[in-house]
mmCIF file of C-alpha atoms in Angstrom:
data_model
loop_
_atom_site.group_PDB
_atom_site.id
_atom_site.type_symbol
_atom_site.label_atom_id
_atom_site.label_comp_id
_atom_site.label_asym_id
_atom_site.label_seq_id
_atom_site.Cartn_x
_atom_site.Cartn_y
_atom_site.Cartn_z
ATOM 1 C CA MET A 1 163.619 105.563 98.355
ATOM 2 C CA ASN A 2 160.237 103.859 98.162
ATOM 3 C CA ALA A 3 158.854 104.849 94.741
ATOM 4 C CA PHE A 4 155.228 104.649 93.561
ATOM 5 C CA TRP A 5 154.321 104.783 89.920
ATOM 6 C CA ASN A 6 150.707 103.382 89.641
ATOM 7 C CA GLU A 7 150.818 103.262 85.892
ATOM 8 C CA ASP A 8 149.087 100.710 83.518
ATOM 9 C CA LEU A 9 150.792 99.864 80.225
ATOM 10 C CA MET A 10 149.607 97.699 77.415
ATOM 11 C CA PHE A 11 151.699 95.868 74.891
ATOM 12 C CA VAL A 12 150.600 93.408 72.080
ATOM 13 C CA ALA A 13 152.047 89.887 72.393
ATOM 14 C CA ALA A 14 151.531 86.945 70.320
ATOM 15 C CA GLU A 15 151.634 83.152 70.794
ATOM 16 C CA PRO A 16 153.709 81.126 71.393
ATOM 17 C CA PHE A 17 154.825 83.644 74.033
ATOM 18 C CA GLU A 18 158.458 82.931 73.798
ATOM 19 C CA ASP A 19 159.597 86.558 74.433
ATOM 20 C CA HIS A 20 160.356 88.150 77.799
ATOM 21 C CA LEU A 21 159.070 91.263 79.494
ATOM 22 C CA ILE A 22 162.035 93.378 80.707
ATOM 23 C CA LEU A 23 161.788 96.293 83.087
ATOM 24 C CA THR A 24 164.635 98.411 84.101
ATOM 25 C CA VAL A 25 164.859 100.740 87.132
ATOM 26 C CA GLU A 26 166.850 103.834 86.308
ATOM 27 C CA ASP A 27 168.278 106.796 88.309
ATOM 28 C CA ARG A 28 168.447 110.329 86.737
ATOM 29 C CA VAL A 29 171.933 111.287 87.960
ATOM 30 C CA GLY A 30 172.417 114.241 85.768
ATOM 31 C CA PRO A 31 170.873 116.133 82.657
ATOM 32 C CA ASN A 32 170.207 113.524 80.000
ATOM 33 C CA LYS A 33 172.169 110.986 82.023
ATOM 34 C CA ASP A 34 170.495 107.873 83.667
ATOM 35 C CA GLU A 35 172.074 105.115 85.628
ATOM 36 C CA VAL A 36 170.644 101.560 85.478
ATOM 37 C CA LEU A 37 170.069 100.467 89.011
ATOM 38 C CA GLY A 38 168.661 97.008 88.062
ATOM 39 C CA LYS A 39 166.186 95.057 85.896
ATOM 40 C CA VAL A 40 163.429 92.559 86.131
ATOM 41 C CA ILE A 41 163.045 89.837 83.445
ATOM 42 C CA VAL A 42 159.692 88.065 83.202
ATOM 43 C CA PRO A 43 159.172 85.138 80.698
ATOM 44 C CA LEU A 44 155.773 85.666 79.015
ATOM 45 C CA SER A 45 155.328 81.824 79.302
ATOM 46 C CA SER A 46 154.991 82.260 83.060
ATOM 47 C CA VAL A 47 152.481 85.188 83.054
ATOM 48 C CA GLU A 48 148.887 84.530 84.099
ATOM 49 C CA ARG A 49 146.422 84.382 81.240
ATOM 50 C CA ARG A 50 143.085 86.122 81.756
ATOM 51 C CA ALA A 51 140.044 85.632 79.610
ATOM 52 C CA ASP A 52 137.493 87.728 81.672
ATOM 53 C CA ASP A 53 137.275 90.737 83.799
ATOM 54 C CA ARG A 54 138.415 89.177 87.082
ATOM 55 C CA PRO A 55 141.024 91.196 89.056
ATOM 56 C CA VAL A 56 144.750 90.396 88.552
ATOM 57 C CA HIS A 57 146.830 90.232 91.764
ATOM 58 C CA SER A 58 150.133 91.855 91.907
ATOM 59 C CA CYS A 59 153.374 90.083 92.692
ATOM 60 C CA TRP A 60 156.824 91.011 94.019
ATOM 61 C CA TYR A 61 159.858 90.430 91.659
ATOM 62 C CA ASN A 62 163.474 90.764 92.547
ATOM 63 C CA VAL A 63 165.447 93.513 90.776
ATOM 64 C CA GLN A 64 168.880 92.227 89.702
ATOM 65 C CA LYS A 65 171.850 94.518 89.499
ATOM 66 C CA PRO A 66 172.827 94.717 85.768
ATOM 67 C CA SER A 67 175.954 92.620 85.336
ATOM 68 C CA SER A 68 175.502 90.754 82.017
ATOM 69 C CA ASP A 69 173.335 90.486 78.875
ATOM 70 C CA ASP A 70 172.004 87.012 79.850
ATOM 71 C CA VAL A 71 168.178 86.973 79.482
ATOM 72 C CA GLU A 72 167.763 84.518 82.115
ATOM 73 C CA PRO A 73 170.655 84.470 84.697
ATOM 74 C CA SER A 74 171.259 81.545 86.832
ATOM 75 C CA LYS A 75 169.610 81.150 90.180
ATOM 76 C CA LYS A 76 172.997 81.461 91.735
ATOM 77 C CA ASP A 77 173.471 84.749 90.173
ATOM 78 C CA LYS A 78 170.000 85.846 91.179
ATOM 79 C CA ASP A 79 170.939 85.267 94.783
ATOM 80 C CA LYS A 80 174.175 87.242 94.617
ATOM 81 C CA LYS A 81 172.865 90.253 92.627
ATOM 82 C CA PHE A 82 169.508 90.883 94.401
ATOM 83 C CA SER A 83 169.135 94.614 94.652
ATOM 84 C CA THR A 84 165.483 95.508 95.652
ATOM 85 C CA ARG A 85 162.011 94.424 94.778
ATOM 86 C CA LEU A 86 159.406 95.711 92.310
ATOM 87 C CA GLN A 87 155.721 95.149 92.629
ATOM 88 C CA LEU A 88 154.018 94.433 89.331
ATOM 89 C CA ARG A 89 150.528 93.395 88.181
ATOM 90 C CA ILE A 90 150.875 91.528 84.813
ATOM 91 C CA CYS A 91 148.570 89.372 82.765
ATOM 92 C CA LEU A 92 148.142 88.187 79.278
ATOM 93 C CA ASP A 93 144.632 89.496 78.413
ATOM 94 C CA GLY A 94 142.879 87.301 75.736
ATOM 95 C CA GLY A 95 139.458 89.143 76.038
ATOM 96 C CA TYR A 96 140.540 91.644 73.455
ATOM 97 C CA HIS A 97 140.958 91.306 69.698
ATOM 98 C CA VAL A 98 143.704 93.358 67.996
ATOM 99 C CA LEU A 99 142.227 94.302 64.767
ATOM 100 C CA ASP A 100 144.454 94.547 61.756
ATOM 101 C CA GLU A 101 141.564 95.685 59.504
ATOM 102 C CA SER A 102 139.272 98.714 59.704
ATOM 103 C CA THR A 103 135.908 97.782 61.613
ATOM 104 C CA GLN A 104 133.760 98.193 58.410
ATOM 105 C CA TYR A 105 135.774 95.551 56.600
ATOM 106 C CA SER A 106 136.696 93.265 59.392
ATOM 107 C CA SER A 107 136.683 89.461 58.574
ATOM 108 C CA ASP A 108 137.183 88.178 62.121
ATOM 109 C CA LEU A 109 135.514 89.719 65.193
ATOM 110 C CA ARG A 110 136.280 86.987 67.787
ATOM 111 C CA PRO A 111 138.372 87.445 70.839
ATOM 112 C CA THR A 112 141.771 85.696 71.138
ATOM 113 C CA ALA A 113 140.774 83.554 73.994
ATOM 114 C CA ARG A 114 139.095 80.345 72.704
ATOM 115 C CA GLN A 115 137.013 79.922 75.723
ATOM 116 C CA LEU A 116 135.140 83.212 74.841
ATOM 117 C CA TRP A 117 134.330 82.192 71.279
ATOM 118 C CA LYS A 118 130.616 81.797 70.552
ATOM 119 C CA LYS A 119 129.260 78.914 68.635
ATOM 120 C CA SER A 120 128.969 79.311 64.869
ATOM 121 C CA ILE A 121 125.694 80.758 63.576
ATOM 122 C CA GLY A 122 125.895 79.420 60.215
ATOM 123 C CA VAL A 123 127.928 78.455 57.101
ATOM 124 C CA LEU A 124 129.179 80.600 54.174
ATOM 125 C CA GLU A 125 129.150 78.861 50.893
ATOM 126 C CA LEU A 126 131.119 80.439 47.999
ATOM 127 C CA GLY A 127 131.323 79.305 44.386
ATOM 128 C CA ILE A 128 133.898 80.912 42.193
ATOM 129 C CA LEU A 129 132.559 80.334 38.700
ATOM 130 C CA ASN A 130 134.379 82.317 36.134
ATOM 131 C CA ALA A 131 135.900 85.642 35.171
ATOM 132 C CA ASP A 132 135.231 87.632 31.975
ATOM 133 C CA ALA A 133 137.198 90.239 30.033
ATOM 134 C CA LEU A 134 140.216 90.215 32.156
ATOM 135 C CA HIS A 135 142.899 92.690 31.388
ATOM 136 C CA PRO A 136 145.989 91.044 29.964
ATOM 137 C CA MET A 137 148.898 90.902 32.441
ATOM 138 C CA LYS A 138 151.503 89.474 30.047
ATOM 139 C CA THR A 139 152.288 88.784 26.420
ATOM 140 C CA ARG A 140 152.497 85.274 24.841
ATOM 141 C CA ASP A 141 153.088 84.696 21.045
ATOM 142 C CA GLY A 142 152.476 88.357 20.325
ATOM 143 C CA ARG A 143 149.147 88.706 22.164
ATOM 144 C CA GLY A 144 147.947 89.654 25.562
ATOM 145 C CA THR A 145 146.959 86.941 28.026
ATOM 146 C CA SER A 146 146.895 86.029 31.669
ATOM 147 C CA ASP A 147 147.336 82.821 33.876
ATOM 148 C CA THR A 148 144.951 83.543 36.728
ATOM 149 C CA TYR A 149 143.903 81.997 39.997
ATOM 150 C CA CYS A 150 141.623 83.268 42.818
ATOM 151 C CA VAL A 151 142.265 83.614 46.536
ATOM 152 C CA ALA A 152 139.395 83.851 48.955
ATOM 153 C CA LYS A 153 139.760 84.710 52.579
ATOM 154 C CA TYR A 154 137.245 84.739 55.418
ATOM 155 C CA GLY A 155 138.354 84.967 59.073
ATOM 156 C CA HIS A 156 141.565 82.970 59.537
ATOM 157 C CA LYS A 157 140.960 80.616 56.658
ATOM 158 C CA TRP A 158 142.009 81.347 53.126
ATOM 159 C CA VAL A 159 141.756 79.191 50.077
ATOM 160 C CA ARG A 160 143.406 79.312 46.539
ATOM 161 C CA SER A 161 141.782 78.108 43.247
ATOM 162 C CA ARG A 162 143.811 76.320 40.631
ATOM 163 C CA THR A 163 145.541 78.315 37.913
ATOM 164 C CA ILE A 164 143.849 78.636 34.600
ATOM 165 C CA ILE A 165 146.464 79.039 31.888
ATOM 166 C CA ASP A 166 146.378 81.361 28.909
ATOM 167 C CA SER A 167 142.890 82.797 29.187
ATOM 168 C CA LEU A 168 141.200 86.151 29.713
ATOM 169 C CA ASN A 169 137.859 84.390 30.351
ATOM 170 C CA PRO A 170 138.875 81.667 32.831
ATOM 171 C CA LYS A 171 136.431 79.259 34.262
ATOM 172 C CA TYR A 172 137.192 77.969 37.790
ATOM 173 C CA ASN A 173 134.029 76.299 38.999
ATOM 174 C CA GLU A 174 135.384 75.697 42.482
ATOM 175 C CA GLN A 175 133.339 75.744 45.782
ATOM 176 C CA TYR A 176 134.358 76.444 49.343
ATOM 177 C CA THR A 177 132.675 76.814 52.777
ATOM 178 C CA TRP A 178 133.442 78.607 56.068
ATOM 179 C CA GLU A 179 131.880 78.654 59.394
ATOM 180 C CA VAL A 180 130.304 81.987 60.427
ATOM 181 C CA PHE A 181 130.524 83.354 63.877
ATOM 182 C CA ASP A 182 129.424 86.954 63.284
ATOM 183 C CA PRO A 183 127.330 88.357 60.563
ATOM 184 C CA ALA A 184 129.099 91.789 60.565
ATOM 185 C CA THR A 185 132.025 90.477 58.692
ATOM 186 C CA VAL A 186 133.319 90.449 55.202
ATOM 187 C CA LEU A 187 134.349 87.922 52.520
ATOM 188 C CA THR A 188 137.203 88.925 50.321
ATOM 189 C CA VAL A 189 138.027 87.292 46.927
ATOM 190 C CA GLY A 190 141.022 88.379 44.895
ATOM 191 C CA VAL A 191 142.223 87.462 41.309
ATOM 192 C CA PHE A 192 145.947 87.218 40.665
ATOM 193 C CA ASP A 193 148.148 86.440 37.710
ATOM 194 C CA ASN A 194 150.617 83.687 38.153
ATOM 195 C CA ALA A 195 154.095 85.062 37.454
ATOM 196 C CA GLN A 196 155.647 81.545 37.579
ATOM 197 C CA LEU A 197 154.237 80.900 34.183
ATOM 198 C CA GLY A 198 155.585 82.549 30.954
ATOM 199 C CA ASP A 199 158.091 85.239 30.710
ATOM 200 C CA LYS A 200 159.296 86.846 34.152
ATOM 201 C CA GLY A 201 159.527 90.291 32.688
ATOM 202 C CA SER A 202 160.249 93.283 34.864
ATOM 203 C CA ASN A 203 158.014 91.990 37.709
ATOM 204 C CA GLY A 204 160.158 88.932 38.375
ATOM 205 C CA ASN A 205 158.580 86.221 40.394
ATOM 206 C CA ARG A 206 155.830 88.467 41.987
ATOM 207 C CA ASP A 207 152.282 87.531 41.228
ATOM 208 C CA LEU A 208 150.295 90.565 40.091
ATOM 209 C CA LYS A 209 146.897 91.507 41.671
ATOM 210 C CA ILE A 210 144.330 91.920 39.017
ATOM 211 C CA GLY A 211 141.521 93.069 41.398
ATOM 212 C CA LYS A 212 139.463 91.940 44.421
ATOM 213 C CA VAL A 213 135.891 91.850 45.654
ATOM 214 C CA ARG A 214 134.624 92.310 49.171
ATOM 215 C CA ILE A 215 131.116 91.242 50.191
ATOM 216 C CA ARG A 216 129.481 92.013 53.471
ATOM 217 C CA LEU A 217 127.690 89.111 55.043
ATOM 218 C CA SER A 218 125.180 91.395 56.760
ATOM 219 C CA THR A 219 123.832 92.167 53.237
ATOM 220 C CA LEU A 220 122.980 88.511 52.433
ATOM 221 C CA GLU A 221 119.568 87.143 53.128
ATOM 222 C CA THR A 222 119.949 83.766 54.988
ATOM 223 C CA GLY A 223 119.269 80.756 52.682
ATOM 224 C CA ARG A 224 119.131 82.670 49.403
ATOM 225 C CA VAL A 225 121.691 81.930 46.551
ATOM 226 C CA TYR A 226 123.231 85.098 45.174
ATOM 227 C CA THR A 227 124.713 84.723 41.621
ATOM 228 C CA HIS A 228 126.239 88.054 40.563
ATOM 229 C CA THR A 229 129.019 89.415 38.410
ATOM 230 C CA TYR A 230 131.297 91.735 40.334
ATOM 231 C CA PRO A 231 133.592 94.331 38.703
ATOM 232 C CA LEU A 232 137.283 94.008 39.422
ATOM 233 C CA LEU A 233 138.335 97.468 40.205
ATOM 234 C CA VAL A 234 141.823 98.898 40.829
ATOM 235 C CA LEU A 235 142.844 102.387 41.819
ATOM 236 C CA HIS A 236 145.613 103.846 39.705
ATOM 237 C CA PRO A 237 147.116 107.288 39.850
ATOM 238 C CA SER A 238 145.053 108.160 36.823
ATOM 239 C CA GLY A 239 141.903 106.867 38.393
ATOM 240 C CA VAL A 240 139.781 103.831 38.910
ATOM 241 C CA LYS A 241 140.285 101.181 36.238
ATOM 242 C CA LYS A 242 138.141 98.092 35.472
ATOM 243 C CA MET A 243 140.255 94.993 35.091
ATOM 244 C CA GLY A 244 137.542 92.595 34.309
ATOM 245 C CA GLU A 245 134.483 90.861 36.028
ATOM 246 C CA LEU A 246 134.311 87.943 38.444
ATOM 247 C CA HIS A 247 131.264 85.764 38.556
ATOM 248 C CA LEU A 248 130.447 84.447 41.973
ATOM 249 C CA ALA A 249 127.765 82.335 43.628
ATOM 250 C CA ILE A 250 127.162 83.014 47.298
ATOM 251 C CA ARG A 251 124.926 81.626 50.052
ATOM 252 C CA PHE A 252 124.775 82.207 53.758
ATOM 253 C CA LEU A 253 123.013 79.368 55.540
ATOM 254 C CA ASN A 254 121.817 79.941 59.116
ATOM 255 C CA HIS A 255 121.873 76.958 61.327
ATOM 256 C CA ILE A 256 118.390 77.533 62.340
ATOM 257 C CA ASP A 257 117.255 77.774 58.699
ATOM 258 C CA GLY A 258 119.376 74.716 57.623
#
């Protein structure tokens, strides 16, 4: 009648933490048959937030007898339906970063808690110059062409260039900057065809990806300007296909060197 579980469970939660953590206490009354004895509903907005390794203290929560689907029953209902208590240790841990990218291609290695963020170590400068010999993505006046733009992403910040209409050798000549917090990160630049221009075709309104380039900051010497032409490669069932080339200018400027 006094159960001990002593289990640690981890779930992924995201701001603004409007959801609830719901725990039910169930009794096995027969083969494949469970009876709900009660539940505990904890709003995530009320949970302690932890950004370091300090211990989290446990609290007792009233277990309410199941009676309705209300997420937050009134206080009067709580007083009437009290069943027992459940001891829980709950916290929102911001010291971890849930990666949505493989580690070798990660573009953001900072923890979720802002107070744990380190100061920036430098600035990344990107110049998107031009593209050459792009593969045509549509037909206009009986000839192949493309209406292209570039998207660059680093960390949480992404930028988009203007669209260059009707050109397989577009010139963008746009420059962007990002703050850098970790050199073991990656800059990604993609080239897309704007489907809003010209005939919709079978693809509808979906912009087509021509190709992308990924550059590791750890390979850049600080203060040096790199001007290179990068191949735009796409993996097809028949093999790797070159869709053109992208001309970029890149510089990583360390704060100490600057």
